[in-house]
Coordinates of C-alpha atoms in Angstrom, one line a residue:
M1257 CA 0.0 0.0 0.0
N1258 CA 1.3 3.4 -0.9
I1259 CA 0.1 5.7 1.8
G1260 CA 0.1 9.4 1.2
I1261 CA -2.1 12.6 1.4
R1262 CA -4.6 14.5 -0.8
Y1263 CA -4.6 18.1 0.4
A1264 CA -5.9 21.6 0.0
A1265 CA -4.8 24.9 1.6
R1266 CA -6.2 28.3 1.6
S1267 CA -5.7 31.7 3.5
D1268 CA -8.1 34.5 3.6
V1269 CA -7.7 38.0 5.0
G1270 CA -11.0 38.0 6.8
M1271 CA -13.5 40.7 7.1
L1272 CA -11.8 43.2 9.4
R1273 CA -8.1 43.1 8.8
E1274 CA -6.2 45.1 6.0
G1275 CA -3.6 42.6 5.4
N1276 CA -2.9 38.9 5.8
E1277 CA -0.4 38.0 8.5
D1278 CA -1.1 34.2 8.1
S1279 CA 0.9 31.7 5.9
A1280 CA 0.4 28.2 5.0
Y1281 CA 2.1 25.5 3.0
A1282 CA 0.7 22.1 1.8
G1283 CA 2.8 19.6 -0.2
T1284 CA 3.0 15.8 -0.4
R1285 CA 5.1 15.5 2.7
L1286 CA 4.7 18.8 4.5
L1287 CA 1.8 20.7 5.9
A1288 CA 2.2 23.9 7.9
V1289 CA 0.2 26.8 9.2
A1290 CA 1.7 30.0 10.7
D1291 CA -0.1 33.0 12.3
G1292 CA 2.1 36.2 12.4
M1293 CA 1.8 38.9 14.9
G1294 CA 3.6 42.1 15.9
G1295 CA 2.0 44.6 13.5
H1296 CA 0.9 44.2 9.9
V1297 CA 4.3 44.2 8.3
G1298 CA 6.1 42.3 11.0
G1299 CA 3.5 39.6 11.3
E1300 CA 3.7 38.9 7.4
I1301 CA 7.4 38.7 7.6
A1302 CA 7.5 36.5 10.6
S1303 CA 5.0 33.8 9.3
A1304 CA 6.5 33.9 5.8
A1305 CA 9.9 33.3 7.2
A1306 CA 8.7 30.4 9.3
I1307 CA 7.1 28.6 6.3
N1308 CA 10.1 29.3 4.0
A1309 CA 12.4 27.7 6.6
L1310 CA 10.2 24.5 6.7
R1311 CA 9.2 24.2 3.0
K1312 CA 12.6 22.7 2.2
L1313 CA 11.5 19.6 4.2
D1314 CA 8.9 18.7 1.5
T1315 CA 11.1 15.9 0.3
D1316 CA 11.9 12.3 1.3
V1317 CA 13.0 12.3 4.9
P1318 CA 13.6 8.8 6.6
A1319 CA 10.9 8.1 9.1
A1320 CA 13.6 7.8 11.8
E1321 CA 14.8 11.4 11.2
L1322 CA 11.5 13.1 11.0
L1323 CA 11.5 14.7 14.5
A1324 CA 15.1 15.6 14.3
A1325 CA 14.6 17.2 10.9
L1326 CA 11.5 19.2 11.9
E1327 CA 13.0 20.3 15.2
H1328 CA 16.1 21.6 13.4
A1329 CA 14.0 23.5 10.9
V1330 CA 12.1 25.3 13.5
K1331 CA 15.2 26.2 15.3
Q1332 CA 16.6 27.6 12.0
A1333 CA 13.3 29.6 11.6
N1334 CA 13.8 31.1 15.0
E1335 CA 17.3 32.1 14.3
N1336 CA 16.2 33.6 10.9
L1337 CA 13.8 35.8 12.8
H1338 CA 16.5 36.9 15.2
R1339 CA 18.6 37.9 12.2
I1340 CA 15.9 39.7 10.6
V1341 CA 15.1 41.8 13.7
E1342 CA 18.8 42.5 14.1
G1343 CA 18.9 43.8 10.6
D1344 CA 15.7 46.0 11.1
P1345 CA 15.1 46.9 14.9
T1346 CA 11.7 48.4 13.8
L1347 CA 10.5 44.9 13.6
Q1348 CA 11.3 44.2 17.3
G1349 CA 8.4 42.3 18.9
M1350 CA 7.2 40.4 15.8
G1351 CA 6.7 36.8 16.0
T1352 CA 4.5 33.8 14.7
T1353 CA 2.7 30.7 15.8
L1354 CA 3.6 27.5 14.0
T1355 CA 1.9 24.2 13.6
A1356 CA 3.4 21.7 11.0
M1357 CA 3.3 18.1 10.1
L1358 CA 6.1 16.2 8.4
W1359 CA 5.2 12.9 6.5
A1360 CA 7.1 9.7 5.8
G1361 CA 4.5 7.1 4.7
S1362 CA 2.3 6.5 7.6
Q1363 CA 4.7 8.2 10.1
I1364 CA 4.0 11.8 11.0
A1365 CA 6.1 14.2 13.0
L1366 CA 4.1 17.0 14.6
V1367 CA 5.6 20.4 15.8
H1368 CA 3.6 23.0 17.4
I1369 CA 4.0 26.4 19.2
G1370 CA 1.5 29.0 19.9
D1371 CA -2.4 28.8 19.4
S1372 CA -2.9 27.6 15.9
R1373 CA -4.2 24.1 16.0
A1374 CA -4.2 20.6 14.5
Y1375 CA -7.2 18.4 14.5
L1376 CA -7.6 14.7 13.5
L1377 CA -10.7 13.3 12.3
R1378 CA -10.7 9.4 12.6
N1379 CA -13.7 7.0 12.5
G1380 CA -16.1 10.0 12.6
E1381 CA -14.6 11.5 15.7
L1382 CA -12.7 14.7 16.0
F1383 CA -9.7 15.2 18.3
Q1384 CA -7.7 18.3 18.9
I1385 CA -4.0 16.9 18.8
T1386 CA -2.3 20.2 19.8
H1387 CA -2.3 22.2 23.1
D1388 CA -2.8 25.9 23.0
H1389 CA 0.2 27.8 24.4
T1390 CA -2.0 30.7 25.8
L1391 CA -2.4 32.2 29.3
V1392 CA -6.1 31.3 29.5
Q1393 CA -5.3 27.6 28.5
S1394 CA -2.6 27.3 31.3
L1395 CA -5.3 28.8 33.8
V1396 CA -7.7 26.2 32.6
D1397 CA -5.1 23.4 32.9
E1398 CA -4.4 24.5 36.5
G1399 CA -8.1 24.5 37.4
R1400 CA -8.1 28.2 38.2
I1401 CA -10.7 29.3 35.6
S1402 CA -13.4 27.4 33.7
I1403 CA -13.5 27.0 30.0
D1404 CA -16.4 29.4 30.0
E1405 CA -14.5 32.0 31.8
A1406 CA -11.5 31.4 29.4
A1407 CA -13.8 32.3 26.5
V1408 CA -14.4 35.9 27.8
H1409 CA -11.0 36.4 29.6
P1410 CA -9.5 39.8 28.9
Q1411 CA -6.1 38.2 28.2
R1412 CA -7.4 35.2 26.1
S1413 CA -5.2 36.5 23.2
L1414 CA -1.9 36.5 25.3
L1415 CA 0.6 33.7 24.0
L1416 CA 3.0 32.1 26.4
R1417 CA 5.1 30.6 23.6
A1418 CA 5.7 31.8 20.0
L1419 CA 8.6 31.9 17.5
D1420 CA 10.0 35.3 17.9
G1421 CA 13.9 35.0 17.7
R1422 CA 14.2 35.7 21.3
G1423 CA 16.4 32.9 22.9
E1424 CA 15.7 29.2 22.7
V1425 CA 12.4 28.1 21.2
E1426 CA 10.4 25.3 23.1
P1427 CA 8.0 23.7 20.6
D1428 CA 5.9 20.7 21.3
L1429 CA 7.2 17.7 19.3
S1430 CA 5.4 14.3 18.8
L1431 CA 5.5 11.4 16.5
R1432 CA 2.1 9.9 15.3
E1433 CA 0.9 7.0 13.1
A1434 CA -1.5 7.9 10.3
K1435 CA -4.2 5.5 9.0
V1436 CA -6.0 5.4 5.5
G1437 CA -9.2 7.4 6.0
D1438 CA -7.8 9.9 8.5
R1439 CA -8.4 13.5 7.8
Y1440 CA -6.2 16.3 9.3
L1441 CA -7.0 19.9 9.7
L1442 CA -4.4 22.6 10.4
C1443 CA -5.8 26.1 11.1
S1444 CA -5.0 29.4 12.5
D1445 CA -7.2 30.9 15.4
G1446 CA -9.1 33.0 12.8
L1447 CA -11.0 29.6 12.3
S1448 CA -10.9 28.0 15.8
G1449 CA -11.7 31.1 17.5
V1450 CA -14.8 31.7 15.6
V1451 CA -16.2 28.5 14.3
S1452 CA -17.2 26.0 17.0
A1453 CA -15.7 22.5 17.3
E1454 CA -19.1 21.0 16.5
T1455 CA -19.4 22.9 13.2
I1456 CA -15.8 22.1 12.3
H1457 CA -16.6 18.4 12.9
Q1458 CA -19.8 18.8 10.9
V1459 CA -17.9 20.2 7.9
L1460 CA -15.0 17.7 7.9
T1461 CA -17.4 14.7 8.1
G1462 CA -19.8 16.1 5.5
V1463 CA -17.7 17.5 2.8
A1464 CA -15.7 15.0 1.0
D1465 CA -13.4 17.0 -1.1
P1466 CA -10.6 18.7 0.8
E1467 CA -10.7 21.9 -1.3
Q1468 CA -14.4 22.4 -0.8
A1469 CA -14.0 21.6 2.9
V1470 CA -11.3 24.4 3.2
R1471 CA -13.6 26.8 1.4
Q1472 CA -16.6 26.1 3.4
L1473 CA -14.7 26.5 6.8
I1474 CA -13.3 29.8 5.7
D1475 CA -16.7 30.9 4.6
L1476 CA -18.1 30.1 8.0
A1477 CA -15.5 32.0 9.7
N1478 CA -16.2 35.0 7.6
R1479 CA -19.9 34.7 8.2
G1480 CA -19.0 34.7 11.9
G1481 CA -17.6 38.1 11.6
G1482 CA -14.0 37.3 10.2
P1483 CA -12.2 39.2 12.9
D1484 CA -8.9 37.7 12.0
N1485 CA -7.1 36.2 9.1
I1486 CA -8.3 32.7 8.5
T1487 CA -6.1 29.8 7.2
C1488 CA -6.9 26.2 6.7
V1489 CA -5.0 23.1 5.5
V1490 CA -7.1 19.9 5.1
A1491 CA -5.4 16.7 4.2
D1492 CA -6.9 13.2 3.6
V1493 CA -4.7 10.1 4.2
A1494 CA -5.3 7.8 1.2
D1495 CA -3.9 4.8 -0.6
L1496 CA -2.2 6.7 -3.5
S1497 CA -2.0 3.4 -5.6
Q1498 CA -5.8 3.9 -6.0
Q1499 CA -6.2 7.6 -5.9
P1500 CA -3.8 10.0 -7.8
P1501 CA -2.0 12.4 -5.4
A1502 CA -1.8 16.2 -5.6
V1503 CA 1.5 16.9 -7.3
R1504 CA 1.8 20.7 -6.9
P1505 CA 2.6 22.2 -3.5
V1506 CA 0.4 25.0 -2.3
V1507 CA 1.8 28.2 -0.7
A1508 CA -0.9 30.5 0.8
G1509 CA -1.1 33.8 2.7
A1510 CA 1.8 36.0 3.3
A1511 CA 4.3 33.3 2.3
A1512 CA 2.7 33.3 -1.2
N1513 CA 2.9 37.1 -1.4
A1514 CA 6.6 36.9 -0.3
A1515 CA 7.2 34.3 -3.1
G1516 CA 6.0 36.8 -5.6
G1517 CA 3.7 34.4 -7.5
P1518 CA 0.1 33.6 -7.7
P1519 CA -1.4 30.9 -5.5
G1520 CA -1.7 27.4 -6.7
P1521 CA -5.0 26.0 -8.0
A1522 CA -5.8 24.4 -4.7
G1523 CA -6.7 27.8 -3.2
G1524 CA -3.4 29.6 -2.2
G1525 CA -4.3 33.0 -1.1
G1526 CA -7.6 34.1 -2.7
P1527 CA -10.7 34.9 -0.9
A1528 CA -13.2 32.0 -0.4
P1529 CA -16.5 32.6 -2.2
A1530 CA -19.4 33.7 0.0
M1531 CA -22.2 31.1 0.5
V1532 CA -24.8 33.6 1.6
E1533 CA -25.5 37.3 1.3
D1534 CA -24.2 39.2 4.3
T1535 CA -23.7 42.8 5.5
P1536 CA -21.4 44.4 8.2
A1537 CA -24.3 44.4 10.6
Q1538 CA -24.8 40.7 10.0
R1539 CA -21.2 40.0 10.5
A1540 CA -21.1 42.1 13.7
R1541 CA -24.2 40.1 15.0
Q1542 CA -22.6 36.8 14.2
L1543 CA -19.3 37.9 15.8
G1544 CA -21.1 38.6 19.1
D1545 CA -22.8 35.2 18.8
T1546 CA -19.9 33.0 18.0
M1547 CA -16.6 34.5 18.9
P1548 CA -14.5 33.6 20.9
Q1549 CA -14.8 29.8 21.2
P1550 CA -13.3 28.3 24.5
P1551 CA -10.2 26.4 24.2
I1552 CA -10.2 22.6 24.4
A1553 CA -8.5 21.7 27.6
V1554 CA -6.9 18.3 26.9
D1555 CA -5.0 16.7 24.1
E1556 CA -7.1 14.3 21.9
M1557 CA -10.4 15.4 23.5
P1558 CA -13.3 14.1 21.6
P1559 CA -15.8 16.9 20.4
P1560 CA -19.2 17.2 21.5
A1561 CA -22.0 15.5 19.6
P1562 CA -22.4 17.2 16.1
A1563 CA -24.7 20.1 15.9
P1564 CA -28.1 19.6 14.2
A1565 CA -28.0 20.0 10.4
M1566 CA -27.8 23.5 9.2
A1567 CA -31.1 23.5 7.4
G1568 CA -32.4 27.1 6.8
A1569 CA -28.9 28.6 7.6
A1570 CA -29.2 30.8 4.7
D1571 CA -32.6 32.1 5.6
S1572 CA -31.4 32.9 9.2
L1573 CA -28.4 34.8 8.0
R1574 CA -30.2 36.6 5.2
R1575 CA -29.9 40.4 5.5
P1576 CA -32.8 42.1 7.1
P1577 CA -34.2 45.2 5.5
Q1578 CA -32.6 48.4 7.0
A1579 CA -32.2 51.9 6.0
T1580 CA -29.0 53.3 4.6
R1581 CA -28.2 55.3 7.6
K1582 CA -28.7 52.2 9.9
R1583 CA -26.3 50.2 7.8
R1584 CA -23.7 53.0 8.1
S1585 CA -24.0 53.1 11.8
W1586 CA -23.3 49.3 11.9
T1587 CA -20.3 49.8 9.6
W1588 CA -18.8 52.3 12.1
L1589 CA -19.6 49.9 14.9
V1590 CA -17.6 47.0 13.2
V1591 CA -14.7 49.4 12.6
A1592 CA -14.7 50.5 16.2
V1593 CA -14.7 46.9 17.3
A1594 CA -11.8 46.0 14.9
V1595 CA -9.8 48.9 16.2
F1596 CA -10.3 47.8 19.8
A1597 CA -9.4 44.2 19.0
L1598 CA -6.1 45.2 17.4
L1599 CA -5.2 47.5 20.3
V1600 CA -5.9 44.5 22.7
V1601 CA -4.0 42.0 20.8
G1602 CA -1.1 44.4 20.1
G1603 CA -0.9 45.3 23.8
G1604 CA -1.1 41.6 24.8
F1605 CA 1.7 40.7 22.5
A1606 CA 3.8 43.6 23.7
G1607 CA 3.1 42.5 27.3
L1608 CA 4.1 39.0 26.4
Q1609 CA 7.5 40.1 25.0
Y1610 CA 8.2 42.1 28.2
L1611 CA 7.2 39.1 30.5
R1612 CA 9.4 36.7 28.4
S1613 CA 12.4 38.9 28.9
V1614 CA 11.9 39.5 32.8
Y1615 CA 13.4 37.1 35.4
Y1616 CA 13.5 37.1 39.2
V1617 CA 14.9 34.8 41.9
S1618 CA 12.7 33.5 44.7
A1619 CA 12.1 30.3 46.8
D1620 CA 10.5 27.0 46.0
K1621 CA 10.6 24.0 48.2
G1622 CA 13.4 25.3 50.2
V1623 CA 15.9 26.0 47.4
V1624 CA 16.8 29.2 45.3
T1625 CA 14.6 29.1 42.1
I1626 CA 14.8 31.2 38.9
Y1627 CA 11.4 32.4 37.6
Q1628 CA 10.6 33.8 34.2
G1629 CA 7.9 36.5 34.2
S1630 CA 6.6 39.1 36.6
P1631 CA 6.1 38.3 40.4
D1632 CA 3.4 40.9 40.5
G1633 CA 1.1 39.1 38.0
V1634 CA -1.2 40.5 35.4
L1635 CA -4.8 41.6 36.5
G1636 CA -4.2 39.6 39.7
L1637 CA -3.2 36.5 37.8
D1638 CA 0.2 34.6 38.2
V1639 CA 1.9 34.9 34.8
S1640 CA 5.3 33.6 35.8
K1641 CA 6.8 30.1 35.5
K1642 CA 10.0 28.4 36.5
A1643 CA 12.8 29.1 34.1
K1644 CA 14.2 26.0 32.1
E1645 CA 17.6 26.5 33.7
Q1646 CA 17.9 26.2 37.4
P1647 CA 20.7 26.3 39.8
S1648 CA 22.7 23.0 39.8
P1649 CA 23.5 21.9 42.4
P1650 CA 20.5 23.4 44.2
V1651 CA 21.1 26.3 46.7
P1652 CA 19.3 25.6 50.0
I1653 CA 17.7 28.7 51.5
G1654 CA 18.4 27.4 55.0
D1655 CA 22.1 27.4 54.4
L1656 CA 22.2 31.1 53.6
P1657 CA 22.8 33.9 56.2
A1658 CA 19.4 34.9 57.7
D1659 CA 19.3 38.3 55.8
R1660 CA 20.1 36.7 52.4
G1661 CA 17.6 34.0 52.9
K1662 CA 14.9 36.6 53.7
E1663 CA 15.9 38.4 50.5
V1664 CA 15.2 35.3 48.5
T1665 CA 11.8 34.4 50.2
D1666 CA 10.8 38.0 49.6
T1667 CA 11.8 37.8 45.9
I1668 CA 14.8 39.3 44.2
Q1669 CA 13.9 41.1 41.0
V1670 CA 16.9 41.5 38.6
D1671 CA 17.6 43.7 35.6
G1672 CA 19.2 42.0 32.6
G1673 CA 17.2 38.9 31.8
L1674 CA 18.3 35.2 32.5
N1675 CA 22.1 36.1 32.8
A1676 CA 21.5 38.6 35.5
A1677 CA 19.4 36.0 37.4
K1678 CA 22.2 33.5 37.1
K1679 CA 24.6 36.1 38.4
T1680 CA 22.3 36.7 41.5
V1681 CA 22.3 32.8 42.1
S1682 CA 26.2 32.7 41.9
E1683 CA 26.4 35.5 44.5
L1684 CA 24.1 33.6 46.8
R1685 CA 26.0 30.4 46.3
A1686 CA 29.2 32.3 47.3
A1687 CA 27.3 33.5 50.4
L1688 CA 26.3 30.1 51.7
C1689 CA 27.3 29.1 55.2
R1690 CA 29.6 26.2 54.5
Y1691 CA 29.8 23.1 56.5
T1692 CA 33.1 22.0 58.1
V1693 CA 34.3 18.9 60.0
A1694 CA 36.8 20.2 62.6
V1695 CA 38.1 19.7 66.0
D1696 CA 36.2 21.2 69.1
G1697 CA 38.2 20.6 72.2
A1698 CA 38.5 16.8 72.5
D1699 CA 35.8 16.1 70.1
V1700 CA 35.2 16.2 66.2
R1701 CA 32.1 18.0 65.2
I1702 CA 30.3 19.6 62.2
F1703 CA 30.1 23.3 62.1
Q1704 CA 28.2 25.6 59.8
G1705 CA 29.7 28.9 58.9
R1706 CA 32.9 28.5 60.8
G1707 CA 35.0 31.4 59.8
Q1708 CA 32.0 33.2 58.1
V1709 CA 30.5 34.9 61.1
E1710 CA 31.2 38.3 59.5
K1711 CA 28.9 37.3 56.6
G1712 CA 26.1 36.5 58.9
C1713 CA 26.6 32.9 59.6
S1714 CA 26.3 31.5 63.1
G1715 CA 29.6 29.5 63.1
A1716 CA 28.1 27.1 65.7
S1717 CA 28.4 23.4 65.6
I1718 CA 25.6 21.2 64.4
S1719 CA 23.6 19.4 67.1
G1720 CA 22.7 15.7 67.0
T1721 CA 25.9 14.6 65.3
P1722 CA 27.6 11.3 66.4
V1723 CA 30.4 11.6 69.1
L1724 CA 33.9 11.2 67.8
K1725 CA 37.0 11.9 69.9
F1726 CA 39.8 13.6 68.2
N1727 CA 42.5 11.3 69.7
D1728 CA 40.8 8.3 68.3
L1729 CA 41.6 9.3 64.8
P1730 CA 44.4 7.9 62.6
D1731 CA 47.3 10.3 62.6
S1732 CA 46.9 11.0 58.9
D1733 CA 43.5 12.4 59.5
K1734 CA 44.3 14.5 62.5
E1735 CA 45.9 17.3 60.6
D1736 CA 43.1 17.4 58.0
V1737 CA 40.6 17.8 60.9
R1738 CA 42.8 20.5 62.6
K1739 CA 42.5 22.6 59.5
G1740 CA 38.9 21.7 58.9
I1741 CA 37.5 19.5 56.2
A1742 CA 35.1 21.8 54.1
S1743 CA 32.0 20.5 52.4
E1744 CA 29.4 22.1 50.1
S1745 CA 26.4 20.7 52.0
R1746 CA 25.3 19.2 55.3
E1747 CA 25.1 15.8 53.7
G1748 CA 28.6 16.0 52.5
A1749 CA 29.9 16.9 55.9
Q1750 CA 27.9 14.1 57.5
A1751 CA 29.4 11.7 55.0
T1752 CA 33.0 12.9 55.9
L1753 CA 32.2 12.4 59.5
A1754 CA 30.8 9.0 58.9
E1755 CA 34.0 8.0 57.0
L1756 CA 36.1 9.2 60.0
I1757 CA 34.0 7.1 62.4
A1758 CA 34.5 4.1 60.3
K1759 CA 38.3 4.5 60.4
R1760 CA 38.1 4.8 64.2
D1761 CA 36.1 1.6 64.4
T1762 CA 38.5 -0.2 62.2
C1763 CA 41.4 0.9 64.3
R1764 CA 39.6 -0.4 67.5
D1765 CA 38.7 -3.7 66.0
T1766 CA 42.0 -4.3 64.1
P1767 CA 44.8 -2.0 65.3
N1768 CA 47.1 -3.0 62.5
A1769 CA 44.6 -2.7 59.7
L1770 CA 45.7 1.0 59.2
R1771 CA 49.4 2.0 59.3
D1772 CA 48.8 5.1 61.6
C1773 CA 46.1 3.9 64.0
P1774 CA 46.5 5.5 67.4
K1775 CA 48.4 3.4 70.0

């Protein structure tokens, strides 16, 4: 069996945006959708750059190398964005989501970052196979807000992860097995944020031709108000020995414009035909009814039961008779809504860029911990997370001088990003009250902060340690104990003391076992 895909792709500017910041690619081995952000020009450049970095993968890649090849291409895309911003600082803040699938027979590598989505229709059931990297999705995951609250949350557009050329990229990567009869949908949030999962399910199950399915999905998003660019890629897994494959790749949206050529016959970048007559008033009313849709909270969550058939949809959406002045007032309302939405999205993205560049040092489970984000939160919500890089070995707060430990528990805010946070941790590590095994009169004890009293350490011995007499030690160890045997941790000092006690016991049991046992 020769397993492959039949596909269609299309990107539409929507009803309110002036330009298309989405990009898409569909070929025999690669499917990808990218949703740019950071201003009209910046968003177009970012999404097109991401697609252009991946499209070279649309060739034979061994199944064993799919994930590595896809991960490398995504990192290359992120580095390309970094170089673009370095060359033109006015593009600072641009970025893009990316959801892509790389195929080798029945094996699929899936990469995902941001809030574009991938869906799988299998045996009549629809599954969302990506997880949104958004603030509201993280709050839903933690059980702090409900799905209904997420749908109307003021920060629902705030991304926690995106390709933006700032530091290391952290996409989700997975390997999947395709089956003949599967249907995959990749889309930007211009579709999933407006058209419900039930309706997407209904179209994917009811429209056999991928091209017609793409067109109908885009049309539904536009009839729902089309507040954002809309991009869809639909691919059917088929036995290509029985069905001829599509042979020409499709480039859509900003990537097609950047390539300087017209879109392919499968729908590249032209607008989808309208299915019913509509008006700005009708679009605004639909927008209020259907947007935004709540995120699906878990991976591979089956959709609700399909909605009833859309009989009479055209009648229900038909333009009501209105005077010319009334239509004009609705037009201004739609424009006002669009401007407000752009300001919210732009402000949210700018806030995200700030939060991703800010780090602080605080306490977690008794050790010094580096956090990314703001300790003050946004609108009363915690928008920080543990940084990927943490102090190694850990720095126990209990081993710091009292004043430095209080600084950590109160939170140390730093200027200069991750490097500044690491420098703060290094300074804290240098201030640790060290443990020392040393002589105390006739006994050998463990001390904390001995010789560091001026730094705020107690310098006292640790209570509860086993009794060891100094004169019971082998001669070779006495000099070391007189100087003090330093250790980085209490556990290390206890291990040193245990080793000395073992030597004492050996000398007691077998006096000649060690050459310098005390007489």
